[in-house]
Short mmCIF file of C-alpha atoms in Angstrom, two decimals:
data_model
loop_
_atom_site.label_atom_id
_atom_site.label_comp_id
_atom_site.label_asym_id
_atom_site.label_seq_id
_atom_site.Cartn_x
_atom_site.Cartn_y
_atom_site.Cartn_z
CA MET A 1 4.64 0.57 30.94
CA LYS A 2 2.50 0.06 27.78
CA LYS A 3 1.19 -3.40 27.34
CA LEU A 4 1.30 -5.24 24.15
CA ASN A 5 -2.15 -5.41 23.60
CA ASP A 6 -2.29 -1.60 24.01
CA ALA A 7 0.33 -1.09 21.31
CA THR A 8 -0.14 0.79 18.02
CA PRO A 9 -0.73 -1.71 15.22
CA LEU A 10 2.47 -2.81 13.81
CA THR A 11 1.58 -1.87 10.37
CA ALA A 12 0.73 1.71 11.23
CA GLU A 13 2.67 4.13 9.10
CA ARG A 14 4.51 5.51 11.88
CA PHE A 15 5.80 1.99 12.99
CA VAL A 16 6.65 1.12 9.38
CA ALA A 17 8.91 4.31 9.34
CA GLN A 18 10.31 3.72 12.68
CA VAL A 19 11.55 0.11 11.95
CA GLY A 20 13.14 0.85 8.62
CA ILE A 21 10.96 -1.51 6.74
CA ILE A 22 11.77 0.41 3.48
CA SER A 23 15.61 1.33 3.08
CA ILE A 24 16.35 4.70 2.53
CA GLN A 25 19.02 3.90 0.03
CA SER A 26 18.22 4.35 -3.46
CA ARG A 27 20.30 1.43 -4.65
CA ILE A 28 21.30 -2.07 -3.07
CA GLU A 29 23.88 -4.29 -4.65
CA GLU A 30 21.79 -7.23 -6.01
CA ASP A 31 23.99 -9.80 -4.66
CA SER A 32 24.19 -8.42 -1.15
CA PRO A 33 22.92 -11.07 1.31
CA LEU A 34 21.07 -8.08 3.07
CA ASN A 35 19.01 -7.38 -0.05
CA ARG A 36 17.14 -10.70 0.63
CA ARG A 37 17.20 -10.98 4.51
CA TRP A 38 17.96 -8.41 7.28
CA THR A 39 17.26 -7.94 11.06
CA ILE A 40 16.64 -4.78 12.98
CA ARG A 41 16.70 -5.15 16.92
CA SER A 42 15.68 -2.18 19.08
CA GLU A 43 15.05 -1.57 22.87
CA VAL A 44 12.89 1.33 24.20
CA GLY A 45 12.46 1.04 27.89
CA ASP A 46 11.36 -2.27 28.97
CA THR A 47 10.04 -3.17 25.32
CA VAL A 48 12.27 -5.05 22.97
CA TYR A 49 11.30 -5.87 19.43
CA THR A 50 13.13 -7.47 16.53
CA VAL A 51 12.00 -7.29 12.88
CA ASP A 52 13.24 -9.80 10.55
CA GLY A 53 12.69 -8.84 6.84
CA TYR A 54 12.14 -11.26 3.95
CA ALA A 55 12.52 -10.11 0.32
CA GLY A 56 11.63 -11.89 -2.77
CA ASP A 57 13.44 -12.09 -6.13
CA PHE A 58 13.00 -8.43 -6.63
CA GLY A 59 15.00 -7.32 -3.34
CA ARG A 60 14.47 -5.31 -0.40
CA PRO A 61 12.15 -2.16 -0.87
CA ARG A 62 14.30 0.99 -1.04
CA GLY A 63 14.42 4.71 -2.12
CA ALA A 64 11.12 5.98 -3.70
CA ASP A 65 9.44 2.72 -2.81
CA THR A 66 8.36 4.69 0.43
CA ASP A 67 6.85 7.38 -1.80
CA ILE A 68 4.82 4.72 -3.67
CA LEU A 69 3.64 3.18 -0.59
CA MET A 70 2.63 6.54 0.88
CA ALA A 71 0.79 7.57 -2.36
CA LEU A 72 -1.29 4.08 -2.18
CA GLU A 73 -2.07 4.91 1.43
CA THR A 74 -3.41 8.32 0.41
CA LEU A 75 -5.31 7.12 -2.37
CA PHE A 76 -6.94 4.39 -0.10
CA LEU A 77 -7.96 6.99 2.27
CA PHE A 78 -9.16 9.34 -0.50
CA GLN A 79 -11.20 6.45 -1.98
CA GLY A 80 -13.02 6.04 1.25
CA CYS A 81 -11.07 2.84 2.59
CA PRO A 82 -13.02 0.46 0.56
CA ALA A 83 -14.19 -2.74 2.46
CA ASN A 84 -12.17 -5.12 0.07
CA ASN A 85 -8.88 -3.10 1.04
CA THR A 86 -8.19 -2.33 -2.58
CA VAL A 87 -6.92 0.77 -4.14
CA THR A 88 -8.03 1.36 -7.92
CA THR A 89 -6.16 3.70 -9.91
CA THR A 90 -3.81 4.01 -12.86
CA ALA A 91 0.14 3.91 -13.17
CA TYR A 92 -0.26 7.55 -14.57
CA GLU A 93 -1.88 8.82 -11.56
CA ILE A 94 0.68 7.11 -9.23
CA VAL A 95 3.74 8.46 -11.15
CA GLN A 96 2.26 11.94 -11.32
CA MET A 97 1.74 11.82 -7.42
CA VAL A 98 5.13 10.50 -6.62
CA TYR A 99 7.50 12.02 -9.56
CA GLN A 100 5.35 14.94 -10.89
CA ASN A 101 6.58 13.74 -14.27
CA THR A 102 5.42 11.17 -16.89
CA SER A 103 8.65 10.03 -18.37
CA GLY A 104 8.52 6.52 -19.81
CA VAL A 105 11.31 5.13 -17.50
CA LEU A 106 9.22 5.88 -14.46
CA TYR A 107 6.69 3.42 -15.38
CA LYS A 108 9.35 0.60 -15.26
CA ARG A 109 10.43 1.93 -11.73
CA LEU A 110 6.83 1.94 -10.76
CA ARG A 111 6.52 -1.67 -11.55
CA GLU A 112 9.53 -2.69 -9.85
CA SER A 113 8.49 -0.93 -6.79
CA LEU A 114 5.13 -2.35 -6.82
CA LEU A 115 6.71 -5.88 -6.98
CA ARG A 116 9.15 -5.27 -4.32
CA LEU A 117 6.38 -4.26 -1.97
CA TRP A 118 4.31 -7.00 -2.92
CA ARG A 119 7.03 -9.62 -2.45
CA VAL A 120 8.47 -8.60 0.95
CA GLY A 121 7.34 -9.85 4.35
CA PHE A 122 8.39 -9.41 7.92
CA MET A 123 8.25 -11.03 11.28
CA VAL A 124 8.04 -8.93 14.25
CA ALA A 125 8.97 -10.08 17.71
CA LEU A 126 7.62 -7.91 20.42
CA GLY A 127 8.03 -8.41 24.14
CA ASP A 128 8.26 -6.87 27.57
CA VAL A 129 11.57 -7.58 29.29
CA PRO A 130 12.06 -6.13 32.84
CA ALA A 131 15.42 -4.48 33.34
CA ASP A 132 16.32 -6.69 36.03
CA SER A 133 15.73 -10.02 33.86
CA THR A 134 17.47 -11.51 30.83
CA TRP A 135 14.29 -13.51 30.10
CA GLY A 136 11.02 -12.36 28.59
CA ARG A 137 7.84 -13.48 26.62
CA PHE A 138 7.75 -12.21 22.99
CA SER A 139 4.66 -11.99 20.76
CA ASN A 140 5.86 -13.09 17.25
CA THR A 141 3.50 -11.76 14.15
CA SER A 142 4.14 -11.87 10.50
CA LEU A 143 3.33 -9.10 8.30
CA SER A 144 3.05 -7.92 4.87
CA LEU A 145 2.29 -4.59 3.18
CA ILE A 146 0.52 -5.52 -0.47
CA SER A 147 -1.44 -8.93 -0.80
CA SER A 148 -2.07 -8.58 -4.54
CA ILE A 149 -1.53 -6.53 -7.63
CA GLN A 150 -3.43 -6.32 -11.06
CA PHE A 151 -2.25 -4.40 -13.88
CA TRP A 152 -2.23 -4.07 -17.67
CA THR A 153 0.91 -4.21 -19.98
CA GLN A 154 1.61 -4.35 -23.68
CA GLY A 155 4.29 -6.18 -25.47
CA ARG A 156 5.03 -8.69 -28.29
CA ARG A 157 3.42 -12.02 -28.17
CA HIS A 158 6.42 -14.04 -27.68
CA ASP A 159 8.38 -11.80 -25.49
CA SER A 160 8.74 -12.59 -21.63
CA PRO A 161 6.17 -10.67 -19.50
CA GLU A 162 8.92 -8.97 -17.90
CA LEU A 163 9.78 -7.19 -21.05
CA HIS A 164 6.29 -5.86 -21.53
CA ASP A 165 5.58 -2.10 -20.87
CA LEU A 166 3.23 -1.01 -18.01
CA GLU A 167 0.37 0.84 -19.48
CA ALA A 168 -0.15 4.12 -18.28
CA HIS A 169 -3.84 4.51 -18.24
CA GLY A 170 -4.61 0.82 -17.93
CA LYS A 171 -6.61 -0.22 -14.77
CA LEU A 172 -4.16 -0.85 -11.78
CA VAL A 173 -5.66 -2.54 -8.54
CA ILE A 174 -3.67 -2.99 -5.53
CA ARG A 175 -4.99 -4.78 -2.52
CA LEU A 176 -3.56 -3.74 0.68
CA SER A 177 -2.96 -6.34 3.49
CA GLU A 178 -5.75 -6.61 6.04
CA PRO A 179 -3.71 -5.05 8.92
CA LEU A 180 -2.52 -2.30 6.92
CA ALA A 181 -5.72 -1.32 5.79
CA ALA A 182 -7.22 -1.66 9.17
CA SER A 183 -4.65 0.63 10.65
CA ILE A 184 -5.33 3.37 7.95
CA ARG A 185 -9.12 3.07 8.76
CA ALA A 186 -8.21 3.62 12.47
CA GLY A 187 -6.34 6.65 11.91
CA TYR A 188 -2.85 5.52 12.67
CA TYR A 189 -0.84 7.48 10.17
CA GLN A 190 1.86 9.95 10.26
CA ASN A 191 0.99 13.54 10.48
CA LEU A 192 3.66 14.72 7.88
CA ASP A 193 4.41 18.02 6.44
CA ARG A 194 3.45 17.38 2.78
CA LYS A 195 4.91 20.70 1.50
CA LEU A 196 8.29 19.74 3.05
CA LEU A 197 7.94 16.40 1.27
CA MET A 198 7.43 18.01 -1.92
CA ASP A 199 10.28 20.39 -1.48
CA CYS A 200 12.70 17.63 -0.83
CA LYS A 201 14.29 16.84 -4.16
CA GLN A 202 16.05 13.48 -3.22
CA PRO A 203 14.13 10.42 -2.22
CA VAL A 204 16.79 9.63 0.37
CA ALA A 205 15.89 13.03 2.08
CA ARG A 206 12.07 12.15 1.98
CA ALA A 207 12.79 8.87 3.43
CA LEU A 208 15.09 10.16 6.20
CA TYR A 209 12.53 12.94 7.01
CA ARG A 210 9.90 10.11 7.56
CA MET A 211 12.07 8.24 9.65
CA LEU A 212 13.17 11.23 11.78
CA GLN A 213 9.48 12.40 12.25
CA ALA A 214 8.61 8.90 13.42
CA HIS A 215 11.45 9.08 16.26
CA ARG A 216 11.26 12.74 16.89
CA PRO A 217 11.23 13.25 20.73
CA ALA A 218 9.33 15.92 22.52
CA ASP A 219 12.55 17.82 23.57
CA ASP A 220 13.61 17.79 19.72
CA THR A 221 16.88 16.18 20.33
CA LEU A 222 17.67 12.52 19.09
CA THR A 223 20.88 10.59 19.92
CA CYS A 224 21.82 7.27 19.04
CA ARG A 225 24.70 5.16 17.75
CA VAL A 226 25.52 5.80 14.19
CA ALA A 227 25.74 1.91 13.45
CA ASP A 228 22.18 1.49 15.01
CA TRP A 229 20.85 4.49 13.03
CA GLY A 230 22.27 3.19 9.97
CA GLY A 231 20.61 -0.15 10.31
CA ARG A 232 17.28 1.45 11.21
CA CYS A 233 17.53 3.54 8.08
CA GLY A 234 18.17 0.19 5.98
CA ILE A 235 21.66 1.31 5.15
CA ILE A 236 23.43 -2.03 4.25
CA ASN A 237 26.99 -1.09 5.04
CA THR A 238 27.56 -1.02 8.66
CA ASP A 239 30.87 1.13 8.64
CA PRO A 240 29.99 4.28 10.37
CA ARG A 241 32.11 6.38 7.90
CA LYS A 242 29.89 4.93 4.85
CA ILE A 243 26.69 5.43 6.81
CA ARG A 244 27.66 9.10 7.46
CA ARG A 245 28.37 9.59 3.63
CA THR A 246 25.09 7.90 2.82
CA LEU A 247 23.14 10.44 4.94
CA GLU A 248 25.25 13.44 4.18
CA SER A 249 23.22 14.80 1.26
CA ALA A 250 19.87 14.15 3.05
CA HIS A 251 21.21 16.06 6.12
CA LYS A 252 22.00 19.14 4.08
CA GLU A 253 18.81 19.15 2.37
CA LEU A 254 16.85 18.85 5.58
CA GLN A 255 18.93 21.66 7.09
CA ALA A 256 18.46 24.08 4.27
CA LEU A 257 14.73 23.43 4.31
CA GLY A 258 14.71 24.33 7.97
CA TYR A 259 13.58 21.03 9.41
CA LEU A 260 16.92 20.07 11.04
CA ALA A 261 18.75 22.62 13.08
CA GLY A 262 21.86 20.83 13.21
CA VAL A 263 23.61 17.31 13.04
CA GLU A 264 26.42 16.46 15.16
CA TYR A 265 28.76 13.42 15.71
CA THR A 266 30.44 12.44 18.64
CA GLY A 267 33.20 9.64 19.32
CA GLN A 268 34.76 7.23 17.01
CA GLY A 269 34.50 3.74 15.69
CA ALA A 270 31.73 1.33 16.55
CA THR A 271 30.75 3.64 19.43
CA GLN A 272 30.20 6.69 17.58
CA GLU A 273 27.09 8.58 18.16
CA ILE A 274 24.90 10.97 16.01
CA THR A 275 22.72 13.82 17.53
CA TYR A 276 19.82 15.47 15.52
CA ARG A 277 18.64 18.68 16.73
CA PHE A 278 15.33 19.52 15.31
CA THR A 279 14.10 23.05 14.69
CA PRO A 280 11.47 23.76 17.30
CA VAL A 281 7.85 24.06 16.23
CA GLU A 282 6.52 27.33 17.45
CA THR A 283 3.44 26.95 19.67
CA ALA A 284 1.17 29.55 21.10
CA PRO A 285 1.43 29.96 24.97
CA ALA A 286 -2.21 29.50 25.47
CA LEU A 287 -4.60 27.78 23.19
CA PRO A 288 -7.94 29.59 22.27
CA PRO A 289 -11.29 27.81 22.68
CA PRO A 290 -12.32 25.98 19.54
CA ASP A 291 -14.86 27.58 17.15
CA ALA A 292 -17.99 25.88 18.37
CA GLU A 293 -19.67 25.52 14.95
CA GLY A 294 -16.40 24.22 13.34
CA LEU A 295 -15.97 21.71 16.02
CA GLN A 296 -19.76 20.56 15.68
CA LEU A 297 -19.27 20.10 11.93
CA LEU A 298 -16.15 18.08 12.44
CA LEU A 299 -17.76 15.81 15.01
CA GLU A 300 -20.54 15.18 12.60
CA VAL A 301 -18.20 13.44 10.24
CA LYS A 302 -16.73 11.50 12.96
CA VAL A 303 -13.60 13.28 13.65
CA ALA A 304 -12.39 12.30 17.22
CA ARG A 305 -13.03 14.93 19.77
CA ASP A 306 -9.40 15.84 20.48
CA ARG A 307 -8.50 16.14 16.92
CA ALA A 308 -11.77 18.10 15.96
CA GLU A 309 -10.94 20.65 18.84
CA GLU A 310 -7.34 21.09 17.48
CA ALA A 311 -8.64 21.59 13.93
CA ALA A 312 -11.40 23.94 15.00
CA ARG A 313 -8.62 26.16 16.45
CA ASP A 314 -6.03 25.80 13.54
CA TYR A 315 -8.47 26.22 10.48
CA SER A 316 -11.07 28.86 9.66
CA LEU A 317 -14.73 28.04 9.71
CA GLU A 318 -14.99 28.35 6.03
CA GLN A 319 -12.15 25.84 5.37
CA ILE A 320 -13.89 23.60 7.88
CA ARG A 321 -17.40 23.95 5.86
CA ARG A 322 -15.70 23.11 2.61
CA ALA A 323 -13.90 20.13 3.99
CA VAL A 324 -17.11 18.75 5.59
CA THR A 325 -19.23 19.51 2.56
CA TYR A 326 -16.85 17.54 0.37
CA VAL A 327 -16.70 14.62 2.83
CA LYS A 328 -20.62 14.50 3.02
CA SER A 329 -20.87 14.52 -0.81
CA ARG A 330 -18.67 11.10 -0.69
CA LYS A 331 -20.48 7.87 -0.68
CA ASN A 332 -19.63 4.79 1.32
CA LEU A 333 -16.75 6.33 3.26
CA ARG A 334 -15.07 4.09 5.91
CA SER A 335 -13.07 6.77 7.41
CA SER A 336 -14.94 10.06 7.02
CA GLY A 337 -13.13 11.78 9.78
CA GLY A 338 -9.66 10.89 8.44
CA LEU A 339 -10.59 12.33 4.95
CA ALA A 340 -11.82 15.49 6.74
CA LEU A 341 -8.59 16.05 8.44
CA ASP A 342 -6.48 15.27 5.36
CA ILE A 343 -8.50 17.84 3.41
CA LEU A 344 -7.63 20.44 5.96
CA ARG A 345 -4.04 19.51 6.28
CA ASN A 346 -3.57 19.09 2.40
CA PRO A 347 -6.11 21.29 0.60
CA ASP A 348 -4.12 21.29 -2.63
CA LYS A 349 -4.82 17.64 -3.23
CA TYR A 350 -8.57 18.25 -3.55
CA GLU A 351 -10.71 20.48 -5.66
CA LEU A 352 -13.02 21.91 -3.01
CA PRO A 353 -16.42 23.33 -3.37
CA GLU A 354 -17.08 27.03 -2.60
CA VAL A 355 -19.36 26.80 0.27
CA MET A 356 -21.90 29.70 0.75
CA PRO A 357 -21.84 31.42 4.15
CA THR A 358 -25.42 30.61 4.96
CA ARG A 359 -26.19 27.94 7.66
CA SER A 360 -29.15 26.69 5.90
CA ALA A 361 -28.97 22.91 6.04
CA GLU A 362 -30.91 22.60 2.78
CA LYS A 363 -28.49 24.78 0.97
CA VAL A 364 -25.44 22.93 2.30
CA LYS A 365 -27.23 19.75 1.22
CA GLN A 366 -27.72 21.20 -2.38
CA ALA A 367 -24.10 22.21 -2.49
CA ALA A 368 -22.99 18.81 -1.48
CA GLN A 369 -24.99 17.17 -4.13
CA VAL A 370 -23.61 19.40 -6.83
CA ALA A 371 -20.03 19.00 -5.37
CA THR A 372 -20.25 15.26 -5.55
CA GLN A 373 -20.52 14.84 -9.36
CA VAL A 374 -18.61 18.11 -10.29
CA LEU A 375 -15.57 17.24 -8.13
CA GLU A 376 -15.57 13.48 -9.19
CA ALA A 377 -15.93 14.54 -12.94
CA ASN A 378 -13.29 17.43 -13.18
CA HIS A 379 -10.34 16.05 -10.74
CA ASP A 380 -7.73 15.32 -13.44
CA ALA A 381 -5.94 12.94 -11.20
CA GLU A 382 -9.26 10.62 -10.88
CA PHE A 383 -11.60 11.23 -13.45
CA GLN A 384 -9.62 11.57 -16.70
CA ALA A 385 -7.56 8.49 -15.67
CA GLN A 386 -10.79 6.64 -14.95
CA GLN A 387 -12.24 7.61 -18.32
CA ALA A 388 -9.24 6.43 -20.01
CA THR A 389 -9.43 3.28 -18.24
CA LEU A 390 -13.02 2.71 -19.15
CA LEU A 391 -12.49 3.40 -22.79
CA ALA A 392 -10.33 0.43 -23.01
CA LEU A 393 -13.14 -1.83 -21.75
CA ASP A 394 -16.02 -3.38 -23.35
CA SER A 395 -19.34 -1.51 -23.76
CA VAL A 396 -21.05 -3.29 -20.69
CA SER A 397 -18.10 -2.36 -18.45
CA GLN A 398 -18.20 1.21 -19.84
CA TRP A 399 -21.76 1.43 -18.85
CA GLU A 400 -21.14 -0.07 -15.32
CA GLY A 401 -18.31 2.59 -14.77
CA SER A 402 -20.33 5.56 -16.16
CA LYS A 403 -24.03 4.93 -15.12
CA SER A 404 -23.81 6.66 -11.68
CA THR A 405 -22.42 9.81 -13.40
CA ILE A 406 -25.15 9.70 -16.14
CA ARG A 407 -27.97 8.92 -13.69
CA PHE A 408 -26.78 11.91 -11.36
CA LEU A 409 -26.85 14.48 -14.14
CA ALA A 410 -29.62 13.09 -16.09
CA LYS A 411 -32.00 13.01 -13.28
CA GLY A 412 -35.17 14.79 -13.88
CA VAL A 413 -34.82 14.84 -17.52
CA LEU A 414 -34.88 11.23 -18.52
CA SER A 415 -37.73 9.07 -16.99
CA GLU A 416 -36.99 5.61 -15.49
CA ALA A 417 -38.02 3.98 -18.86
CA GLY A 418 -35.64 6.24 -20.72
CA PHE A 419 -32.85 5.34 -18.28
CA ASP A 420 -33.75 1.57 -19.15
CA GLN A 421 -33.61 2.44 -22.90
CA LEU A 422 -30.35 4.23 -22.39
CA GLU A 423 -28.81 1.25 -20.68
CA GLY A 424 -29.78 -1.06 -23.22
CA GLN A 425 -28.28 1.02 -26.07
CA CYS A 426 -25.05 1.46 -24.03
CA ARG A 427 -24.58 -2.12 -23.29
CA ALA A 428 -25.31 -3.18 -26.98
CA GLY A 429 -22.56 -0.59 -27.97
CA GLN A 430 -25.06 1.85 -29.85
CA ILE A 431 -24.15 4.82 -27.49
CA SER A 432 -20.72 5.21 -25.77
CA ALA A 433 -21.59 5.61 -22.24
CA VAL A 434 -18.05 7.07 -21.56
CA GLU A 435 -18.40 9.74 -24.33
CA PHE A 436 -22.15 10.57 -23.22
CA SER A 437 -21.04 10.99 -19.66
CA ARG A 438 -18.23 13.31 -20.74
CA GLN A 439 -20.55 15.50 -22.63
CA LEU A 440 -22.92 15.69 -19.51
CA VAL A 441 -19.92 16.62 -17.23
CA ALA A 442 -18.80 19.37 -19.77
CA ARG A 443 -22.22 20.76 -19.43
CA THR A 444 -22.71 20.78 -15.74
CA GLN A 445 -21.86 24.51 -15.28
CA LYS A 446 -23.67 25.69 -18.47
CA ALA A 447 -27.31 26.45 -18.88
CA ASP A 448 -27.61 24.02 -21.96
CA LEU A 449 -27.40 20.91 -19.97
CA LYS A 450 -31.21 20.20 -19.89
CA ALA A 451 -31.39 21.18 -23.62
CA TYR A 452 -28.64 18.97 -24.64
CA LEU A 453 -30.40 15.83 -22.74
CA LEU A 454 -33.63 16.65 -24.45
CA ALA A 455 -32.11 16.67 -27.81
CA PHE A 456 -30.12 13.63 -27.17
CA ALA A 457 -33.26 11.68 -25.86
CA GLU A 458 -35.20 12.72 -29.03
CA GLU A 459 -32.33 11.65 -31.32
CA HIS A 460 -32.08 8.23 -29.60
CA GLY A 461 -35.75 7.64 -28.76
CA LEU A 462 -35.50 7.74 -25.00
CA ALA A 463 -38.37 8.57 -22.76
CA THR A 464 -38.27 11.67 -20.86
CA VAL A 465 -40.07 12.97 -17.62
CA GLU A 466 -41.37 15.97 -19.55
CA ALA A 467 -42.98 13.50 -22.43
CA ALA A 468 -44.47 11.48 -19.77
CA ARG A 469 -45.91 14.41 -18.10
CA ARG A 470 -47.39 15.83 -21.16
CA ALA A 471 -48.86 12.36 -22.11
CA ALA A 472 -50.46 12.30 -18.57
CA GLN A 473 -52.05 15.88 -18.87
CA GLY A 474 -53.43 15.01 -22.44
CA ARG A 475 -54.91 11.59 -21.34
CA PRO A 476 -58.77 11.61 -20.97
CA ARG A 477 -59.99 10.97 -17.58
CA GLY A 478 -62.27 7.74 -17.12
#
């Protein structure tokens, strides 16, 4: 029997899905008592757990809130799992990730979702109770998902802040709770089929897919009471007939997409049961040995050996090289292995470098250095939003947000004295650091980058390496 101290962290994504912390319903009646407080109780073998949910003024998280939370977890992983547990983004980026649309009403929905996720709290009681006993000892732990939110809005001076509009490109900072952030760093997240998620048109279908995947047994058949499953899904009404109606459209969509092979109901009334039959995942009869070079590359970026072996079998050496090159180009990563695996599973989320087939360490290093800035600069979901955010800030903040880009691309042309002069002019507002970095990025793949930098330096009186070298060569020897 699994002891409590060996259990998966309670805020792991799979556990959050299993216990229905976010209701699959898109709407919940505001005056329903279950919109403020609810209880879910489950028994698995000798393990018994109860989850008590407590929602704030904004009600219980529901529907697309699960997409929002997943987007935040993905961004947290993509940004290297920062030590301060924060995700720095924009409302535009999250709306694009979740809805693939930028309609104005979606920003209002995003704000409501973030507030619900921020205000909700849970108490999880988990214990081991032997089958021949009615008594047990329980561990009780309070949990949360988001500890703080910071965002920008616009509105009339005397209007209530609730009437202000969320800025699409304003800086949005979300601090995840310490347990949730720690569980993501440790790699406790669901291995979901991103394409299937994208193909699901309804939030209720996406939410049910996550729920089912968290409970999916090895034999691909799941049976439970309809009333219990409804509670687990966060369906407020306990009438089995209404639970069936709520799930019906999601069942049809997941069957049409081939995830579910069938859904069957047996019995009547309170004892009625639902059985899910999953479409089996085809597996090879015998596993081939993992590619030795691919395995070594994945181990270098701290992918656990069992996952590295699996990935070295499933993906080509070129795919692994590209993923590892990208990971090595990122700085201050807290979960390099997790990022490498996510790149392999979801390559469309990233703009990956073309890696040359050579095995030369020096060439791989050079490719990584180029990839660092080009990828960060040209990724629409990150760079463009960041630039728009920086433009709204003062000149000092613009410099702080752009200096790493400028230093990387201007290295070898501007001298240290030139960088100091540039910093002074940017901080004083004489040069726009954001615009200058944009101009450099636009020339990263062109031959005129150096010429542009030299002309810019001459125009603004910035010291260059070339000028310093000429001066040194012309200085008389003493």
